[in-house]
Coordinates of C-alpha atoms in Angstrom, one line a residue:
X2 CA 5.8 13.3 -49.5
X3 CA 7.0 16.6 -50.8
X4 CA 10.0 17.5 -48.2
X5 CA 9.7 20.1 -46.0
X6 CA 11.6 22.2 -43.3
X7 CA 9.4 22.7 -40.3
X8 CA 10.4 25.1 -38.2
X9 CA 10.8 24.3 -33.9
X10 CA 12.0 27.2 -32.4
X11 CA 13.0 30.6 -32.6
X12 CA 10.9 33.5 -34.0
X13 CA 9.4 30.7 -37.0
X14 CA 8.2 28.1 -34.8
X15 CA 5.4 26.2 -36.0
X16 CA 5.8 27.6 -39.5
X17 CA 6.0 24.9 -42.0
X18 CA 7.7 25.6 -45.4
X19 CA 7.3 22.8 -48.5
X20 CA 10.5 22.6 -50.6
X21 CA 8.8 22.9 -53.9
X22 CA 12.0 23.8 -56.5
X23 CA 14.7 21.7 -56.7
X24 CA 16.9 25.0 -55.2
X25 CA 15.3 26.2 -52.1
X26 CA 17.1 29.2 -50.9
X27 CA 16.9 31.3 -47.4
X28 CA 17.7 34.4 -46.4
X29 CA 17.0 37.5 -45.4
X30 CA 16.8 39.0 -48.7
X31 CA 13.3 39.4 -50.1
X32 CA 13.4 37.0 -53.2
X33 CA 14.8 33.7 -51.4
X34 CA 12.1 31.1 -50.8
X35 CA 12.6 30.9 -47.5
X36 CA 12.8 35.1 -46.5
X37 CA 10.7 35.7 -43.1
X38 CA 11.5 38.0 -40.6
X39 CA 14.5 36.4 -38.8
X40 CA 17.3 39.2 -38.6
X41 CA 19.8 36.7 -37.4
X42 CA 20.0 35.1 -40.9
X43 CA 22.4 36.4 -44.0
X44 CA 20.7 37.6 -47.0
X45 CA 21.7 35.0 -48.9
X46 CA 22.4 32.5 -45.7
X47 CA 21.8 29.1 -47.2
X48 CA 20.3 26.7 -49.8
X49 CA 19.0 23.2 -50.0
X50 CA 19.2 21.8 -53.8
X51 CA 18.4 18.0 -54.7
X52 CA 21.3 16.1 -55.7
X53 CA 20.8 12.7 -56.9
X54 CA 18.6 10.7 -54.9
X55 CA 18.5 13.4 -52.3
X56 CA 19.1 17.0 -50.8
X57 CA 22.0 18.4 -50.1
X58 CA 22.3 22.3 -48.1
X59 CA 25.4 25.0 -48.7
X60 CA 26.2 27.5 -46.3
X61 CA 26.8 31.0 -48.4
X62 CA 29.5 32.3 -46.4
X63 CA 26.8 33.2 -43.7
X64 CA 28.1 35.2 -40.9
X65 CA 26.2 32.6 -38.4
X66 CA 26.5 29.7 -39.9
X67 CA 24.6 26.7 -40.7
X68 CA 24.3 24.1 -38.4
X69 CA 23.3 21.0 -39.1
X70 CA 22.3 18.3 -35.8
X71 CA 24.6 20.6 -33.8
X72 CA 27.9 20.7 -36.3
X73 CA 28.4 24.1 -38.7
X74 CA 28.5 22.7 -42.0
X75 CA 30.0 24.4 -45.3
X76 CA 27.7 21.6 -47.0
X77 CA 26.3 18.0 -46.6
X78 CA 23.7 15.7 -47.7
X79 CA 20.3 16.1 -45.9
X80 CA 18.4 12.7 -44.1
X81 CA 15.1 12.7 -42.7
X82 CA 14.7 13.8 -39.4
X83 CA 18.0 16.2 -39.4
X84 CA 17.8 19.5 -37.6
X85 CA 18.9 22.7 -39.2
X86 CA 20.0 25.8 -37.1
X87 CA 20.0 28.8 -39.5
X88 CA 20.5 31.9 -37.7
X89 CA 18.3 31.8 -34.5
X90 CA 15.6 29.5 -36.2
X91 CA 16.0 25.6 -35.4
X92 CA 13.9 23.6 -38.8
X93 CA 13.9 20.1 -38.9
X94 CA 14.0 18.5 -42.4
X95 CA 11.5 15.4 -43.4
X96 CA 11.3 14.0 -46.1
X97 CA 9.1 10.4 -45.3
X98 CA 5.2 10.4 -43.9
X99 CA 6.8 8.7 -41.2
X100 CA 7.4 10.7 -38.2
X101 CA 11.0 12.0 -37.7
X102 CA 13.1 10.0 -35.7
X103 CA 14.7 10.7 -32.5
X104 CA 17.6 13.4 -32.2
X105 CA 20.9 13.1 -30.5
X106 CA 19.9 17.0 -30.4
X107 CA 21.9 20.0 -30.6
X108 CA 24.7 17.9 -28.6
X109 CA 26.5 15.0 -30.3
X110 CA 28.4 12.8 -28.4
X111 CA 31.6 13.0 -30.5
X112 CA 31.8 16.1 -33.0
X113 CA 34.2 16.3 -35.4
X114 CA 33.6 19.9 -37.3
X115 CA 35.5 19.5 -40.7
X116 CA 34.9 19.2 -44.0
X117 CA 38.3 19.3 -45.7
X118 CA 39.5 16.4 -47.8
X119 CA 42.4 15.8 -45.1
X120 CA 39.1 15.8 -42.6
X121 CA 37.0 13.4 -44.0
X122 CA 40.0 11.4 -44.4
X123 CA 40.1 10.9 -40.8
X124 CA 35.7 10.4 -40.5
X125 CA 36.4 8.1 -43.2
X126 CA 39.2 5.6 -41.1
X127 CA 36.6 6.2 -38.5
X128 CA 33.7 4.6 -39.4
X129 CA 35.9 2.0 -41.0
X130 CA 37.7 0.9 -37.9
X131 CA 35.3 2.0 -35.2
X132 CA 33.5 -1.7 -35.2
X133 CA 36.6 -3.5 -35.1
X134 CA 38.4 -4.2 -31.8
X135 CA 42.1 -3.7 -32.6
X136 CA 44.6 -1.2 -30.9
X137 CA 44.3 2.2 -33.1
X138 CA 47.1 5.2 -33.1
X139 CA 46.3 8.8 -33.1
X140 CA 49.0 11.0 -34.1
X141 CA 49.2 14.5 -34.7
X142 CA 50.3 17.7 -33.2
X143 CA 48.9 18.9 -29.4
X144 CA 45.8 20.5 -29.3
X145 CA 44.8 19.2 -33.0
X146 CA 41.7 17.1 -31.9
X147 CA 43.2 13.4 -31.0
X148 CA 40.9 13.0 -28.3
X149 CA 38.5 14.0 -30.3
X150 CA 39.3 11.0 -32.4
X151 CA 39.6 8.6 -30.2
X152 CA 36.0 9.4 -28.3
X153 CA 34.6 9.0 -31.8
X154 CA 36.2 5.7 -32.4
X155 CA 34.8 4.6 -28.9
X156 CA 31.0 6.3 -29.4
X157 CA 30.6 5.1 -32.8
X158 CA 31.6 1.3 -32.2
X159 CA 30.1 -1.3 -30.1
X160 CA 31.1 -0.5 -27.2
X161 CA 30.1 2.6 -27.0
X162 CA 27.5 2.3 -23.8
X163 CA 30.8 1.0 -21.7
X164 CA 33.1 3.4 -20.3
X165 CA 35.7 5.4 -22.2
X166 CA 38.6 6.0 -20.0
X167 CA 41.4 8.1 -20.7
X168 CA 44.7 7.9 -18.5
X169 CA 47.7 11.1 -19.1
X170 CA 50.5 9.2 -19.8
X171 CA 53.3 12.0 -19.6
X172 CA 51.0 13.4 -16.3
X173 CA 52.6 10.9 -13.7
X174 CA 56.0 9.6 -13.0
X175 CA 56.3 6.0 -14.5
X176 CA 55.6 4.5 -10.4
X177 CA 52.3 6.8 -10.2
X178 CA 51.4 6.1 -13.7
X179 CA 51.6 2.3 -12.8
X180 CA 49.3 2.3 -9.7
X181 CA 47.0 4.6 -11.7
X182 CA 46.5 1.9 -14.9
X183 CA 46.7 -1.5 -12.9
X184 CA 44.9 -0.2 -9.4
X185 CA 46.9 -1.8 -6.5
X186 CA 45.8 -4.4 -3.4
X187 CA 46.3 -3.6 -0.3
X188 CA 49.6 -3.9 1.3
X189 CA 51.2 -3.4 -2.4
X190 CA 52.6 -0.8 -0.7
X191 CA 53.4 1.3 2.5
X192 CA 49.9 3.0 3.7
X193 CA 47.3 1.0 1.5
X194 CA 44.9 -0.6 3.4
X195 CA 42.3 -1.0 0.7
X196 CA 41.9 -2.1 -3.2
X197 CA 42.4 0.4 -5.6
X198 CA 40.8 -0.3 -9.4
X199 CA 42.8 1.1 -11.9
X200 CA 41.8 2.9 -14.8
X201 CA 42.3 -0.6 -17.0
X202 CA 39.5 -2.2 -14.6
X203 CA 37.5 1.1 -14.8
X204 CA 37.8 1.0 -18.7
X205 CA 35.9 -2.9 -18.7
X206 CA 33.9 -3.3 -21.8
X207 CA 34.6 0.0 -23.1
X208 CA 37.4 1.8 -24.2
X209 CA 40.9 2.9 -22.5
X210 CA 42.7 6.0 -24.0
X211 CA 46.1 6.3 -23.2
X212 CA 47.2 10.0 -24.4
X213 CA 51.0 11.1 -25.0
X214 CA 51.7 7.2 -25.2
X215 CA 55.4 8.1 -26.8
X216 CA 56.0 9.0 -23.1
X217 CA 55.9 5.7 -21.5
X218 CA 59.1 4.4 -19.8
X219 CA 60.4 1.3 -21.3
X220 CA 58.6 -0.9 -18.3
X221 CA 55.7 0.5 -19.1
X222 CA 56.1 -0.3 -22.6
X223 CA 56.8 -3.9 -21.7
X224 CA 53.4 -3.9 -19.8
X225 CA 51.0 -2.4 -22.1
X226 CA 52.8 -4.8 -25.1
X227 CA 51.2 -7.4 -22.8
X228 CA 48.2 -6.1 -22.3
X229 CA 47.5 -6.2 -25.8
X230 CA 48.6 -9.2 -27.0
X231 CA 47.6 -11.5 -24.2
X232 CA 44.6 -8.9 -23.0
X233 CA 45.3 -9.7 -19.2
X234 CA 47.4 -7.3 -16.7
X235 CA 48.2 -7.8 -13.2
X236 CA 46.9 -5.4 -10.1
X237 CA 49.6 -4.5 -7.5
X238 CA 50.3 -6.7 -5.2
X239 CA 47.4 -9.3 -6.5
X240 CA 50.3 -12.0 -7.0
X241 CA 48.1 -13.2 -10.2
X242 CA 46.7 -11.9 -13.9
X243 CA 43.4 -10.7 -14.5
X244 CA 41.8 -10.2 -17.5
X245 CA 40.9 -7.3 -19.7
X246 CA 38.1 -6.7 -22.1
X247 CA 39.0 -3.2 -23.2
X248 CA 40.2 -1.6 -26.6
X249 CA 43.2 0.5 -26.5
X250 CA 43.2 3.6 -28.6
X251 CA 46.5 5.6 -28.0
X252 CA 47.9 9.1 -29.2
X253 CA 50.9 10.6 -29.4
X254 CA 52.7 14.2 -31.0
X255 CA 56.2 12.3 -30.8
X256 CA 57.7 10.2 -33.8
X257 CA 57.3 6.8 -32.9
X258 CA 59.3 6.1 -35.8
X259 CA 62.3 7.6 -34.7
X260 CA 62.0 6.5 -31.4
X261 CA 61.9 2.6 -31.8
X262 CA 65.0 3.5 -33.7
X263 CA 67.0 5.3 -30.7
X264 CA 65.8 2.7 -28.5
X265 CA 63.4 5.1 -26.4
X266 CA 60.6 3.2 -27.8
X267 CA 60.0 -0.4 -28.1
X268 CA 59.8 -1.5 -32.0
X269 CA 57.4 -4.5 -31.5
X270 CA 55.1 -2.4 -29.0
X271 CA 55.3 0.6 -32.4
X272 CA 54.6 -1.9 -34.7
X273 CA 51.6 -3.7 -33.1
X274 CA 50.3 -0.2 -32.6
X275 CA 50.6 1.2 -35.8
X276 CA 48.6 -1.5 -37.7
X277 CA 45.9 0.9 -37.4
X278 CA 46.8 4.3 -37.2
X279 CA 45.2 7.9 -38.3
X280 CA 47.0 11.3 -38.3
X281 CA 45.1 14.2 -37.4
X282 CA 46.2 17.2 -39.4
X283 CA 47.0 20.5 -37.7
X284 CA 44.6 23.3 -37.8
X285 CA 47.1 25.4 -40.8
X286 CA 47.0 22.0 -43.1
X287 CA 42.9 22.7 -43.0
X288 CA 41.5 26.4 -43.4
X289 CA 38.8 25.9 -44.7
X290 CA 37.7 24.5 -41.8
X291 CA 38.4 27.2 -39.7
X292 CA 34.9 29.1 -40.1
X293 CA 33.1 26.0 -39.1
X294 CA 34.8 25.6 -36.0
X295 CA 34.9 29.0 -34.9
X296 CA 31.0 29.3 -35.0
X297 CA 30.8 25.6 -33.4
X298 CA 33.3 27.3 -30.7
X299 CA 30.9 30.8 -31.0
X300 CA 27.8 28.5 -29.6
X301 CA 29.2 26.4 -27.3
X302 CA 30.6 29.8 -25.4
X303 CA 27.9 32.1 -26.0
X304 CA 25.8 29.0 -24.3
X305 CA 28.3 28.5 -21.0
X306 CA 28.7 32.2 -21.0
X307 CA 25.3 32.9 -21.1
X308 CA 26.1 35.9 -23.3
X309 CA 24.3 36.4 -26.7
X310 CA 26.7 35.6 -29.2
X311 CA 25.1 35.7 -33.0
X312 CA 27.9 35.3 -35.7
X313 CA 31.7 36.4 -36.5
X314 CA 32.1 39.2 -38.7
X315 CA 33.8 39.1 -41.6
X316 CA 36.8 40.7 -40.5
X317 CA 37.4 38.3 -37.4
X318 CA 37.0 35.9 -39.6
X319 CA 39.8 36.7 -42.0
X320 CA 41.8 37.4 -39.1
X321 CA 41.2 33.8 -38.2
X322 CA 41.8 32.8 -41.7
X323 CA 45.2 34.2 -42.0
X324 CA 46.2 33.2 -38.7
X325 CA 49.0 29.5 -39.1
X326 CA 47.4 28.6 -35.3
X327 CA 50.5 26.9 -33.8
X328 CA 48.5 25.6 -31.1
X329 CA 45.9 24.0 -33.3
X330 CA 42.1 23.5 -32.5
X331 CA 42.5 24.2 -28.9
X332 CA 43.9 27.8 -29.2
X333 CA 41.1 28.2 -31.7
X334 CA 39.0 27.6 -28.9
X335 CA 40.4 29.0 -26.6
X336 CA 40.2 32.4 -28.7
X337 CA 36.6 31.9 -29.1
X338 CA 36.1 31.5 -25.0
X339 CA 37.8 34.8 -24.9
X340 CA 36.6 37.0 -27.4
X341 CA 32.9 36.0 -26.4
X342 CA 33.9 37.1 -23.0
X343 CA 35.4 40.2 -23.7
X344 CA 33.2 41.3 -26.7
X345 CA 30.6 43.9 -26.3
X346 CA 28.4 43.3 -29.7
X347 CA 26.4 40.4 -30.9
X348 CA 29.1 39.8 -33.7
X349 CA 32.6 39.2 -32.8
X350 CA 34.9 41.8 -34.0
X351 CA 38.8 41.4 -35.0
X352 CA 39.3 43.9 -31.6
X353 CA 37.8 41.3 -29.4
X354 CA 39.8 38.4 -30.5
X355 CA 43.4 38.0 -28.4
X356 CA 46.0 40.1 -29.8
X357 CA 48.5 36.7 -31.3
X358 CA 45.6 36.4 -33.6
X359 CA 45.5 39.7 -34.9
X360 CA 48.0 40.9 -37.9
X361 CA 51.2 42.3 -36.9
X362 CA 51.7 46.1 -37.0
X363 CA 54.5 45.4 -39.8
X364 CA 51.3 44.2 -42.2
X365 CA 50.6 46.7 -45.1
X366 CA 47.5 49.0 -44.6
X367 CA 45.7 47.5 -47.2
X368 CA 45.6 44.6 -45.6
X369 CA 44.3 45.6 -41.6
X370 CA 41.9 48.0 -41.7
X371 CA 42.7 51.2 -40.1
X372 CA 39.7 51.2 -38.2
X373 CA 39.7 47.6 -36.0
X374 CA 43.9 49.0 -35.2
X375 CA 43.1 52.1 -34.0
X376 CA 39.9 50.6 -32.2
X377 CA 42.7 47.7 -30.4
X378 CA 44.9 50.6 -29.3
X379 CA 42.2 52.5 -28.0
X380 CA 41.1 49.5 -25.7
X381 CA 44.3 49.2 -24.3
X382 CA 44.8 53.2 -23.4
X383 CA 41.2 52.8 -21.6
X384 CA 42.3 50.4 -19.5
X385 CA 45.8 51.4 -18.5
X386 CA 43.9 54.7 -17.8
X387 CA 41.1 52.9 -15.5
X388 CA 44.0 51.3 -13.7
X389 CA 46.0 54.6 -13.1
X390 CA 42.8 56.2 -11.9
X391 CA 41.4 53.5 -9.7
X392 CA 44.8 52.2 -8.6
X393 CA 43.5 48.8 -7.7
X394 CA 42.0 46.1 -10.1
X395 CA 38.7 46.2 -8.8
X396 CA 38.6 50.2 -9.0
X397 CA 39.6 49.9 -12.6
X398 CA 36.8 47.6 -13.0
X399 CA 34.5 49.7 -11.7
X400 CA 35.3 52.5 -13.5
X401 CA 34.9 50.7 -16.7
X402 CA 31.8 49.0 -15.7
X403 CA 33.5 45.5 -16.3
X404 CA 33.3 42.6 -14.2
X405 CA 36.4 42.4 -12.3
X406 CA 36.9 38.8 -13.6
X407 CA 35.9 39.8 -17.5
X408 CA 38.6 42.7 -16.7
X409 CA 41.1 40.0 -16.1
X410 CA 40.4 38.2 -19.1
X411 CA 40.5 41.9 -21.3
X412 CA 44.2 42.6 -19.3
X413 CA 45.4 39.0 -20.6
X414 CA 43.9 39.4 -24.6
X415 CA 45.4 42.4 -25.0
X416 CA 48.6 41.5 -23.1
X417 CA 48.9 44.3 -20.6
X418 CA 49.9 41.9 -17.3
X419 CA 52.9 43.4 -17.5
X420 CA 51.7 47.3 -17.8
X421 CA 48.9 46.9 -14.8
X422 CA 50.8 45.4 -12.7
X423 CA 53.0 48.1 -10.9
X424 CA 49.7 50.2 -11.0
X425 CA 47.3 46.8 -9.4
X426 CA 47.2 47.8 -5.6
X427 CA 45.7 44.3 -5.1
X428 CA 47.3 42.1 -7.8
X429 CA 44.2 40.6 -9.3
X430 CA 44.8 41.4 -13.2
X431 CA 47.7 38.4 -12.9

């Protein structure tokens, strides 16, 4: 059949489109073959082109993104039955008479947002290793998407209807950590009076993730060494060994290396780990990937926010760019969950993203427009304003017509705790 995009929601729904040229473009611009009235798209947002034996779709820089089952893509290959988010309009692409099959949805169970050689490095190991059942290491520096790894390890293997467990291993104290992974019988100890399962026994079947693994005390070492060659582990006061059908995926940020040499790691537990073992590069080793998981980030808040949310503008988005993000993926995030709260306009502006992430004042002109640092300085004497006229945090809110809680968030992004808090009657801007 000739393949087509058929559009599902959004202000196209039920509009059906044939791709007819081997370069079907969509935009807003008159001129594209796709150009309907959807003011949430770019004017040149996207194109789907044939490629081989199939089709393949580029993002153009779009200020939304394009989004393919759920991921922002800068481009991919096309299969029957994917969905397409451009804008506000949700297509799905067939390509066989045969009706589309099932979608995980807008949802996946495990996404990975990156299209970066050093990313599909890591998507490659992936779906290399996931159907095997051999101890993987995750390393890489915190808040760069290791357990991100390791739930796509577990949900694209076979056991990925069992449990996926993950246990803190710096968290607890090495006696805390031990009742937590074994589980404990009772009379193991002062107080219990009942059987505890521990997260091993939880983790049956499926998969047991233990995080910041380059934290475990020697005895602990010893005891997950066992685990994994002999697959059995002993519950607290059980006087006997059970077994243990789980795979162990671990993660660290330390240099197991170096560690087995100093003797704070045990060699043979680094070496039967390391047989398979991924690094997950830090956010400033792949900018190019940025974009894509800002708008994934953009959606996911706008959604829990309930706050409409339509794109990044371009100059938020080269503040992103230039930004080295020393606390990887998750500050990414975590910038996104603020700037959607504290924004005020459908497309997030430089102004509404937290101050670390804006240029310094020391940056040349030429390169931070006038206009977003003058618009930054004016938030901030607004507020400090509000907060000498209301003399309370909820006065200030008021006068600003904020919710005291987006207030809050506003006082941390700009970094004023310090300024409002002699002139905070009731201390709520902490």
């Amino acid at each position: 059949m000739t393949p087509q995009l058929v559009a599902i929601d959004g202000p196209l729904k039920g509009t059906i489109y044939a791709i007819l040229t081997e370069r079907f473009t969509i935009g807003r611009k008159s001129g594209n073959n796709l150009s309907e009235a959807d003011l949430s798209m770019s004017r040149h947002h996207c194109t789907i082109e044939f490629a081989g034996e199939g089709f393949r779709i580029t993002d153009h820089d779009s200020q939304n993104g394009t989004f393919v089952n759920g991921i922002p893509v800068k481009q991919r290959m096309l299969f029957h039955g994917d969905q397409i988010a451009i804008g506000v309009s949700v297509f799905v692409f067939l390509r066989e008479e045969t009706p589309a099959p099932a979608s995980d949805g807008l949802s996946p169970l495990s996404p990975i947002v990156g299209e970066t050689p050093a990313m599909r490095q890591v998507l490659e190991f992936i779906d290399q290793v996931a159907v095997l059942d051999a101890p993987v290491l995750i390393v890489g520096e915190k808040g760069a998407g290791k357990q991100l790894a390791a739930r796509a390890l577990h949900d694209r293997g076979p056991r990925a209807r069992r449990p996926f467990v993950k246990v803190n291993c710096a968290a607890l104290s090495a006696t805390f950590l031990q009742r937590e992974l074994f589980g404990y019988e009772p009379g193991a100890f002062p107080g219990v009076v009942a059987r505890q399962e521990g997260k091993i026994a939880q983790a049956e079947g499926g998969t047991i993730f233990l995080d910041e693994v380059g934290s475990l005390s020697l005895e602990m070492q010893s005891q997950l060494l066992h685990l994994l060659n002999e697959k059995r582990f002993e519950r607290l006061g059980a006087g006997g060994e059970l077994s243990a059908d789980v795979r162990v995926v671990a993660a660290t940020d330390r240099d197991l290396s170096a560690a087995a040499q100093d003797g704070s790691f045990r060699p043979d537990l680094y070496l039967r780990l390391r047989v398979l073992s991924v690094e997950v590069p830090p956010l400033r080793q792949r900018r190019e990937d940025i974009p894509l998981l800002a708008n994934y980030f953009r959606v996911e808040q706008s959604a829990r926010q309930k706050r409409r949310v339509l794109g990044i503008t371009a100059a938020a988005r080269d503040c992103l760019l230039r930004y080295d993000w020393p606390g990887n993926v998750r500050q990414l995030e975590c910038a996104i969950e603020s700037a959607v709260a504290v924004g005020s306009t459908e497309g997030i502006l430089p102004e509404d993203l937290p101050e670390a992430v804006l240029p310094s004042h020391d940056v040349p002109d030429d390169l931070v427009p006038r206009y977003h640092r003058q618009v930054h300085e004016g938030r901030r004497e607004l507020i400090l304003k509000a907060y000498q006229q209301g003399g309370s945090h909820a006065r200030a809110a008021a006068l600003l017509g904020l919710h005291p809680h987006s207030l809050t968030r506003l006082v941390r992004t700009l970094d004023l705790q310090s300024a409002v808090e002699h002139l905070d009657g009731e201390g709520a801007a902490g």
